[in-house]
Coordinates of C-alpha atoms and ligand atoms in Angstrom, one line a residue:
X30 CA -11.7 3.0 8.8
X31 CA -8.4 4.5 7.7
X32 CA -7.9 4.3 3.9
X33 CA -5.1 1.9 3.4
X34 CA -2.5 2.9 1.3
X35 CA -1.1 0.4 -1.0
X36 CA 1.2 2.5 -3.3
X37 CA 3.1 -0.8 -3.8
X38 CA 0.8 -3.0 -5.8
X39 CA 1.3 -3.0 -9.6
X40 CA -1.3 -0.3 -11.2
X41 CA -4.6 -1.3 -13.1
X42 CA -3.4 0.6 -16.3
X43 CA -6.5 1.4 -18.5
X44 CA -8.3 1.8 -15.2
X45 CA -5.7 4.4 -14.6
X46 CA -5.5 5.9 -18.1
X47 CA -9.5 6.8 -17.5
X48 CA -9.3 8.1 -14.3
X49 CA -6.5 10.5 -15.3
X50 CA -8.9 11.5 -18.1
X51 CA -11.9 12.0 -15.4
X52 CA -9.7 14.2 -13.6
X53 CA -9.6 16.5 -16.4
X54 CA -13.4 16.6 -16.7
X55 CA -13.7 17.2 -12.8
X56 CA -11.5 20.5 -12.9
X57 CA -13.4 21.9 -15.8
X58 CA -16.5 21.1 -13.5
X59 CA -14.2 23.6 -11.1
X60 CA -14.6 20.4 -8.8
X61 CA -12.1 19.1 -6.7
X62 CA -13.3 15.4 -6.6
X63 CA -16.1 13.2 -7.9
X64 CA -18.1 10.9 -5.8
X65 CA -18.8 7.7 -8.2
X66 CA -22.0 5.8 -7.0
X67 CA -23.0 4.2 -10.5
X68 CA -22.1 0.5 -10.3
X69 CA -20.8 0.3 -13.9
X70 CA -19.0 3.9 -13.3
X71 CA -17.3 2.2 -10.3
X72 CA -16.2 -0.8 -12.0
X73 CA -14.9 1.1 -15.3
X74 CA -12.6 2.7 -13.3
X75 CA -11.1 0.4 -11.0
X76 CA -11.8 -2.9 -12.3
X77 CA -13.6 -3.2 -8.9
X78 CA -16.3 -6.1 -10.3
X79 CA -18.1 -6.0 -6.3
X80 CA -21.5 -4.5 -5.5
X81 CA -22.7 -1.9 -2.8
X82 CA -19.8 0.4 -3.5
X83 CA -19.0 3.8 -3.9
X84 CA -16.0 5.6 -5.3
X85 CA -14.1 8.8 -4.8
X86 CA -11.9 10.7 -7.0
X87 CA -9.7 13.1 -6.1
X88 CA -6.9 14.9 -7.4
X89 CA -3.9 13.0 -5.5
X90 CA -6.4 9.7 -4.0
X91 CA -8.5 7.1 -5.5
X92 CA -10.5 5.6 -2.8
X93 CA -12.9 2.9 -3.1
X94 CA -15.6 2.6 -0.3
X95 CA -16.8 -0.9 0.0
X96 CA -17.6 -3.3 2.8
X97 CA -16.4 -6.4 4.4
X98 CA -17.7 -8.8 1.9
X99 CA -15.7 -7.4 -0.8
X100 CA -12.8 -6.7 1.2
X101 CA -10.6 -9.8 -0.7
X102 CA -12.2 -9.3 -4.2
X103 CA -11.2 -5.5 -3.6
X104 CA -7.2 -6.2 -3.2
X105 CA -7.5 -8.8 -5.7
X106 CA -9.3 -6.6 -8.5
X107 CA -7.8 -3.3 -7.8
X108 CA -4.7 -3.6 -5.6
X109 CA -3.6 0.2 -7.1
X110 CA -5.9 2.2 -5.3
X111 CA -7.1 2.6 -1.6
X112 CA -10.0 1.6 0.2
X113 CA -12.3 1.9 2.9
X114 CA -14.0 -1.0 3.9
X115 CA -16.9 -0.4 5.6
X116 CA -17.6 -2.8 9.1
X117 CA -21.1 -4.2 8.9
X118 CA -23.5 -2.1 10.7
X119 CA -21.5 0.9 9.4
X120 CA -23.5 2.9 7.0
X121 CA -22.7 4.1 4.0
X122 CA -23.6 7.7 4.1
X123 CA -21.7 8.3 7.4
X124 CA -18.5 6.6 6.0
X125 CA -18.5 8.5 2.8
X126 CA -19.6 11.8 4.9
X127 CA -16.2 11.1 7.4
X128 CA -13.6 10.2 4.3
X129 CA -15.0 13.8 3.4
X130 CA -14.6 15.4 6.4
X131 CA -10.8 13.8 6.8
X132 CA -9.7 15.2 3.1
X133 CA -11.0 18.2 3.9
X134 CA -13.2 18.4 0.3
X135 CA -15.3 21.7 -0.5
X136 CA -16.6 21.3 -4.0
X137 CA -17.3 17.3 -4.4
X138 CA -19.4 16.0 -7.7
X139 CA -22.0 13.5 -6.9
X140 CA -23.7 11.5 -9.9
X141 CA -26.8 13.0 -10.0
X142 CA -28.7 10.4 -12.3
X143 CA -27.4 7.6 -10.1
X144 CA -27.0 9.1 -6.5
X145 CA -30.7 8.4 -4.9
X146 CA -32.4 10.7 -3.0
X147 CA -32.3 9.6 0.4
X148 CA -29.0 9.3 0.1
X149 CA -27.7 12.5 -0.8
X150 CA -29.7 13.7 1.8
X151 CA -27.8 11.6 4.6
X152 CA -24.3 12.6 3.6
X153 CA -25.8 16.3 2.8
X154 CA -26.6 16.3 6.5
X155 CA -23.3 15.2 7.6
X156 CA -20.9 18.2 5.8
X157 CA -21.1 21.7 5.4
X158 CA -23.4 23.3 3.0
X159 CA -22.8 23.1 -0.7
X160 CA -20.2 20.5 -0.4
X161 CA -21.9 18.3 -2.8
X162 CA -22.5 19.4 -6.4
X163 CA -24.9 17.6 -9.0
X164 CA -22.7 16.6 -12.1
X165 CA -24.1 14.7 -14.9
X166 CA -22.8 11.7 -17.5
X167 CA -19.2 12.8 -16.7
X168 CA -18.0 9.1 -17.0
X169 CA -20.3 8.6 -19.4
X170 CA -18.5 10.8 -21.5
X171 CA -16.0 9.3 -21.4
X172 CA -17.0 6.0 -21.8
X173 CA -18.5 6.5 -25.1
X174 CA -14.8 6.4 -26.5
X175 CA -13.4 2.4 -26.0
X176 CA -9.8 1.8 -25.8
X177 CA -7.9 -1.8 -26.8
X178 CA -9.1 -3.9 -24.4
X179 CA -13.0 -2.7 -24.4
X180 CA -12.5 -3.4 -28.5
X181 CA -11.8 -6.6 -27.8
X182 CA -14.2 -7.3 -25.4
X183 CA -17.0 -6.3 -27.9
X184 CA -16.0 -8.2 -30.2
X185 CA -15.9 -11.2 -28.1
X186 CA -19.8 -10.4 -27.5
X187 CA -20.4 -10.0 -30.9
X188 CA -18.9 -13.4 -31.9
X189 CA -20.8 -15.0 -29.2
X190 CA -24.2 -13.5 -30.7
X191 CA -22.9 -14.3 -34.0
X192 CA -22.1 -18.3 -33.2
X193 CA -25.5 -18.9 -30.5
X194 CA -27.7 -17.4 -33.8
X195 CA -25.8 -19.6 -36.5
X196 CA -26.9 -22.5 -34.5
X197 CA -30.5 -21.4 -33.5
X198 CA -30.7 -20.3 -37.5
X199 CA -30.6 -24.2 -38.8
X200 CA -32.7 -25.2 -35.7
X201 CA -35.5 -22.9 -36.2
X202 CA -39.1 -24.8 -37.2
X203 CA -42.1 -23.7 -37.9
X204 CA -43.7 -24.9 -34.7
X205 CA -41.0 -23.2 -32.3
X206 CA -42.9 -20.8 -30.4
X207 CA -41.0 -16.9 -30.1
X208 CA -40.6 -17.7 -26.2
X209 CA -38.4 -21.7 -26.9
X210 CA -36.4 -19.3 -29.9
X211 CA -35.4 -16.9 -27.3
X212 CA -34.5 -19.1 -24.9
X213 CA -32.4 -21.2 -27.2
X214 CA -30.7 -18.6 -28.7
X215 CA -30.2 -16.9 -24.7
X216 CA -28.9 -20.6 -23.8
X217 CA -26.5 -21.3 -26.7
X218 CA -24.9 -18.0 -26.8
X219 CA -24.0 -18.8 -23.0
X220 CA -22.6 -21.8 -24.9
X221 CA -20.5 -20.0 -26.5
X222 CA -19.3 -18.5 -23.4
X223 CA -21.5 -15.4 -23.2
X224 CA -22.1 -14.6 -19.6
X225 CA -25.8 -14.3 -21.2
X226 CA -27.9 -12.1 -22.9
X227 CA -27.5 -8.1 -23.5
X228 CA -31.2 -7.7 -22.8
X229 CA -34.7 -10.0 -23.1
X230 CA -34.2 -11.3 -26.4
X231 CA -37.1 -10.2 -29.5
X232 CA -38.5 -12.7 -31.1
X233 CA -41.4 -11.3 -32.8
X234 CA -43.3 -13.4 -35.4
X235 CA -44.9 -11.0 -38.1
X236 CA -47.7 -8.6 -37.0
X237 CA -45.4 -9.0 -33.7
X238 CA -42.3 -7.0 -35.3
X239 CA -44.7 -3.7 -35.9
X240 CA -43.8 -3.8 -31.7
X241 CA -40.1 -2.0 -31.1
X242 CA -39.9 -3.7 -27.9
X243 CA -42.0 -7.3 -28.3
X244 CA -41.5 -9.4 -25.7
X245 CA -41.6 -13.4 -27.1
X246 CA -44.8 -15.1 -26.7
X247 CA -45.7 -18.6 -27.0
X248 CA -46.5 -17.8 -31.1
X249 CA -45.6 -20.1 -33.4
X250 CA -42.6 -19.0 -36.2
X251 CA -44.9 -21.1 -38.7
X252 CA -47.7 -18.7 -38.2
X253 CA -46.2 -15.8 -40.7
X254 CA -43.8 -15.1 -43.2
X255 CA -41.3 -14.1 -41.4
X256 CA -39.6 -13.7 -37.8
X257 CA -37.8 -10.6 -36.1
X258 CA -35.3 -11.4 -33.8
X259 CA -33.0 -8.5 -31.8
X260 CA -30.7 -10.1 -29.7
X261 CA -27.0 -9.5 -28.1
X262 CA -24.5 -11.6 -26.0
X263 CA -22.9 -9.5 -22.8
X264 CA -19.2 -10.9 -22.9
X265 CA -17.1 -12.6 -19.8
X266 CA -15.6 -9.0 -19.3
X267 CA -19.5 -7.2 -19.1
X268 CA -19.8 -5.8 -22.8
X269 CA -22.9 -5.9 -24.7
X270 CA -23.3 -6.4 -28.4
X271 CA -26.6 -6.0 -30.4
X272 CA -28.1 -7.1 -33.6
X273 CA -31.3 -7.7 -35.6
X274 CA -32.4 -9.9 -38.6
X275 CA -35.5 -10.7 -40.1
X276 CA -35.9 -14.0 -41.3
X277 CA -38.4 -14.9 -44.1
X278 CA -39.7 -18.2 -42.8
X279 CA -42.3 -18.2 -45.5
X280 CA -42.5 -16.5 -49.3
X281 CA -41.1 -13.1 -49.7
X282 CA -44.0 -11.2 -50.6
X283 CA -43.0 -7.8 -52.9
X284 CA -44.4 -6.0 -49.8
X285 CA -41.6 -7.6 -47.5
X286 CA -39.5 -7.6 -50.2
X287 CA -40.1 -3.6 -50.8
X288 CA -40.1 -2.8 -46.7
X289 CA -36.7 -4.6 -46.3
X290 CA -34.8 -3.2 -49.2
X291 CA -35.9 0.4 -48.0
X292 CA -34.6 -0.4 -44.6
X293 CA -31.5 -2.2 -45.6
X294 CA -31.0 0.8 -47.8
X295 CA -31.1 3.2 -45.1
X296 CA -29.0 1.2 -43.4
X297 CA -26.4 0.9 -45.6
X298 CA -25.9 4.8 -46.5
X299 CA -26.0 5.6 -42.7
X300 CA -23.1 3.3 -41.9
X301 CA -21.4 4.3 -44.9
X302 CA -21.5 7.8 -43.8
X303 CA -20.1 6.8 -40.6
X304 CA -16.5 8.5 -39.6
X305 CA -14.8 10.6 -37.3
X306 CA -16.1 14.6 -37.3
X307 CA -20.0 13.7 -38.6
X308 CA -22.5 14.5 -35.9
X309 CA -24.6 12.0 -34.9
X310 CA -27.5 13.9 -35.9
X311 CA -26.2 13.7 -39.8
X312 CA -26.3 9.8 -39.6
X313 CA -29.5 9.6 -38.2
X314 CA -30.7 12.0 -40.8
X315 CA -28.9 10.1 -44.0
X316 CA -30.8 6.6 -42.9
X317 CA -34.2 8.5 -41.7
X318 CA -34.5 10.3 -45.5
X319 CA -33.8 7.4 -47.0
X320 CA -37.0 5.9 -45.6
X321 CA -39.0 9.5 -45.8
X322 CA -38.0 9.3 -49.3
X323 CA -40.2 5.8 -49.8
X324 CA -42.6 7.3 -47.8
X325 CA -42.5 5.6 -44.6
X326 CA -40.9 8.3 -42.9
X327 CA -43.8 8.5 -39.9
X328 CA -43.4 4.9 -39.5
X329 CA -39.5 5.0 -38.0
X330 CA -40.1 6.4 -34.6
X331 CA -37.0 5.7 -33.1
X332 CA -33.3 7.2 -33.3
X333 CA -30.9 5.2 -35.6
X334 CA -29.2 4.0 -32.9
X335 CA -27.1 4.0 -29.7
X336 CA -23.8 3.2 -28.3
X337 CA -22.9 0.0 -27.0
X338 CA -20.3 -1.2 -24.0
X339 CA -20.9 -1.8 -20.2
X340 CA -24.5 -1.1 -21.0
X341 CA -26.6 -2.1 -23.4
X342 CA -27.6 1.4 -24.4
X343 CA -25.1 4.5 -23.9
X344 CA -23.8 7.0 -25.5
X345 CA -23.3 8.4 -28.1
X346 CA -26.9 8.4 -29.1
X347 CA -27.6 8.8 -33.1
X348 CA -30.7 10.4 -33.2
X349 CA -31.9 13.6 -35.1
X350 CA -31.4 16.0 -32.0
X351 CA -27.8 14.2 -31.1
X352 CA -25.3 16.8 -31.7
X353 CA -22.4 14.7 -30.5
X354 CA -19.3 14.5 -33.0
X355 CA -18.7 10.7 -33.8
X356 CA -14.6 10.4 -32.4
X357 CA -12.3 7.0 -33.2
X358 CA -13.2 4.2 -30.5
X359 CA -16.5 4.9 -30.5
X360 CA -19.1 2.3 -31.0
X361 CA -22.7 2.2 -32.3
X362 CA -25.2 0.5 -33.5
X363 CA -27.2 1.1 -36.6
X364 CA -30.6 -0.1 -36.6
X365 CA -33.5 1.6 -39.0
X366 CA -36.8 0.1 -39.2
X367 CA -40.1 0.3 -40.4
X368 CA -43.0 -0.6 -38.9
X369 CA -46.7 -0.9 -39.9
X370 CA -49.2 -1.8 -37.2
X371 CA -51.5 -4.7 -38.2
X372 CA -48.8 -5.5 -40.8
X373 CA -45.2 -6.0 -39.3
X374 CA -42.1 -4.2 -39.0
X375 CA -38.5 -4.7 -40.5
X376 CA -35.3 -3.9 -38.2
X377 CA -31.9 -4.3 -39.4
X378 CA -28.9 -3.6 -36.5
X379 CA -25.2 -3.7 -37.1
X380 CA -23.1 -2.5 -34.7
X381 CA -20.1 -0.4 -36.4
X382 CA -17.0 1.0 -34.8
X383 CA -15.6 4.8 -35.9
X384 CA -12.2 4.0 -36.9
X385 CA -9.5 6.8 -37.7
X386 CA -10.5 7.3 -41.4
X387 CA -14.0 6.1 -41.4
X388 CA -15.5 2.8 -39.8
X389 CA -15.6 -1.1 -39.4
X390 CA -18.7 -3.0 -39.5
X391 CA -18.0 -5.7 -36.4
X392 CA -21.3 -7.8 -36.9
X393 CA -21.3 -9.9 -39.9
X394 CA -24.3 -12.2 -40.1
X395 CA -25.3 -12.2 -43.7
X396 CA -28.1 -10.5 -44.5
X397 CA -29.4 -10.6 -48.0
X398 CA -32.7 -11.5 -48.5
X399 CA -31.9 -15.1 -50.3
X400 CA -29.0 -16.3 -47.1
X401 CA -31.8 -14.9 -44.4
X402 CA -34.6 -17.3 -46.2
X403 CA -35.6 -20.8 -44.7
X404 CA -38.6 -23.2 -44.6
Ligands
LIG520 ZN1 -31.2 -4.5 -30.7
LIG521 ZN1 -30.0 -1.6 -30.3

């Protein structure tokens, strides 16, 4: 049950470069270590791809607690740092509670969106009174900013979106229900080589799209002017892009025609607005005047959008109480809408990184209204 050292094996470098960056965050906590339970936390910073594990950071150790199943992934994925590798029948709590115990740890962080309950309580049991500390979105924070390699990997998802839709874009017909569009689009982004998709693809067929959130139904793309479709690829590395069109599959009435250019409008200012030092909030409000302006301003009822990377939504959030300042490397989506119940909605989604002097647009499926027309 003794950590193993292995101060031999070559080091994991951006895992590295972030936990040297979390240590920074835990002494301004006035911590002296942080107890990692979120699976994507874990992985970020070890490259530690496994389930059922935890992770401590401390000052001088790195130590991974994990169990007999992983124990071979573990030295292959991480061979920097130390582990613990749990017997079977060993519990979690009691192996976490004795690492503490052995380090002799008084002011230990726990994540206290991700630790449950019942487990705090075990471990709580097990060491002296107000050992464990509630910390919140500490990785998180830092997560919101992507180095090189995370870049890359976005782009990768992106591309793979980008393709799988090209090819479900000449395939569409108008007696494809929302639920066979989905599932084609899902199918050829893995194609592609997308480990799959971000989230349940939309495909909402007009009065559909006034829904956020539709989930595809057996609907027919014939049965309306136009389609909705909000989709994103996660990449072989675990990143998630995300992106929306409307397609007119029928004539462009000057009500869809008016809806959309308002949107794409909105749109268009917020992401040219985007750079490093704006608060979030700003964007939000650029695009969300744009479309009180038209007078549709009760009928956006979401936040402009959200960051994108091991999960699908993160931060930093660009919504009218956001107050986070946009910083190079970080990367969000931009995604106004409009939508009238009984009528439809219109969503457009980019996703845009902050660069040093202002920002890149990564997406780049067309989407004026004549390229976005078929039928
Ligand atoms: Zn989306
Ligand atoms: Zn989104």
């Amino acid at each position: 049950m003794s950590p193993n050292a292995k101060q031999t094996a070559p080091a994991n470098a951006p895992s590295e470069a972030r936990r040297k960056k979390l240590l920074r965050l835990i002494r301004k906590q006035q911590l002296e270590a942080l107890l990692v339970s979120n699976p994507v936390n874990v992985s970020y910073l070890t490259g530690f791809t496994g389930e059922d594990s935890m992770l401590l950071v401390t000052k001088d150790r790195t130590i991974l607690i994990s169990d007999s199943r992983f124990e071979t992934q573990v030295e292959q994925e991480c061979p920097d740092i130390d582990a613990v590798i749990r017997k079977s029948g060993e519990a979690m709590h009691k192996s976490i509670a004795d690492l503490l115990g052995k380090l002799a740890l008084t002011g230990i962080g726990f994540e206290s969106s991700d630790t449950s309950f019942a487990l705090w309580q075990r471990i709580n049991a097990e060491v002296s009174p107000g050992t464990l500390k509630p910390t919140h979105g500490l990785v998180e924070e830092l997560r919101q900013v992507k180095d090189k390699g995370e870049i890359a990997e976005l782009r990768d998802a992106i591309q793979q979106a980008e393709k799988g839709f090209a090819v479900l874009q000449v395939s569409l017909v108008p007696d494809m229900t929302e639920q066979e569009a989905a599932h084609e689009l899902e199918h050829t982004m893995r194609r592609f080589g997308a480990k799959g998709a971000s989230f349940p693809i939309i495909v909402a067929v007009g009065t559909r799209a006034a829904l956020p959130h539709a989930r595809p139904t057996s609907r027919k793309l014939g049965e309306a002017d136009f389609v909705l479709i909000d989709w994103g690829a996660v990449s072989q590395g675990g990143y998630n892009s995300d992106l929306t069109r409307v397609l007119w599959t029928g004539k462009a009435s000057p009500k869809l025609t008016k809806i959309y250019n308002i949107t794409l409008e909105a749109q268009q200012k917020a992401i040219e607005a985007i750079r490093p030092g704006i608060a979030c909030r700003d964007v939000d409000k650029i695009a969300r005047s744009v479309i009180e302006k038209a007078g549709y301003g009760n009928k956006f009822g979401h936040g402009l959008g959200h960051g994108i990377g091991r999960d699908i939504h993160e931060g930093p959030r660009l919504g009218p109480s956001s107050d986070t300042i946009l910083e190079p490397g970080m990367v969000v989506t931009v995604e106004p809408g409009i939508y009238l119940p009984e009528w439809g909605g219109v969503r457009i989604e980019d996703d845009v990184l902050v660069t040093k002097d202002g920002y890149e647009v990564l997406t780049s499926v067309p989407k004026e209204l004549e390229i976005s027309r078929w039928g």
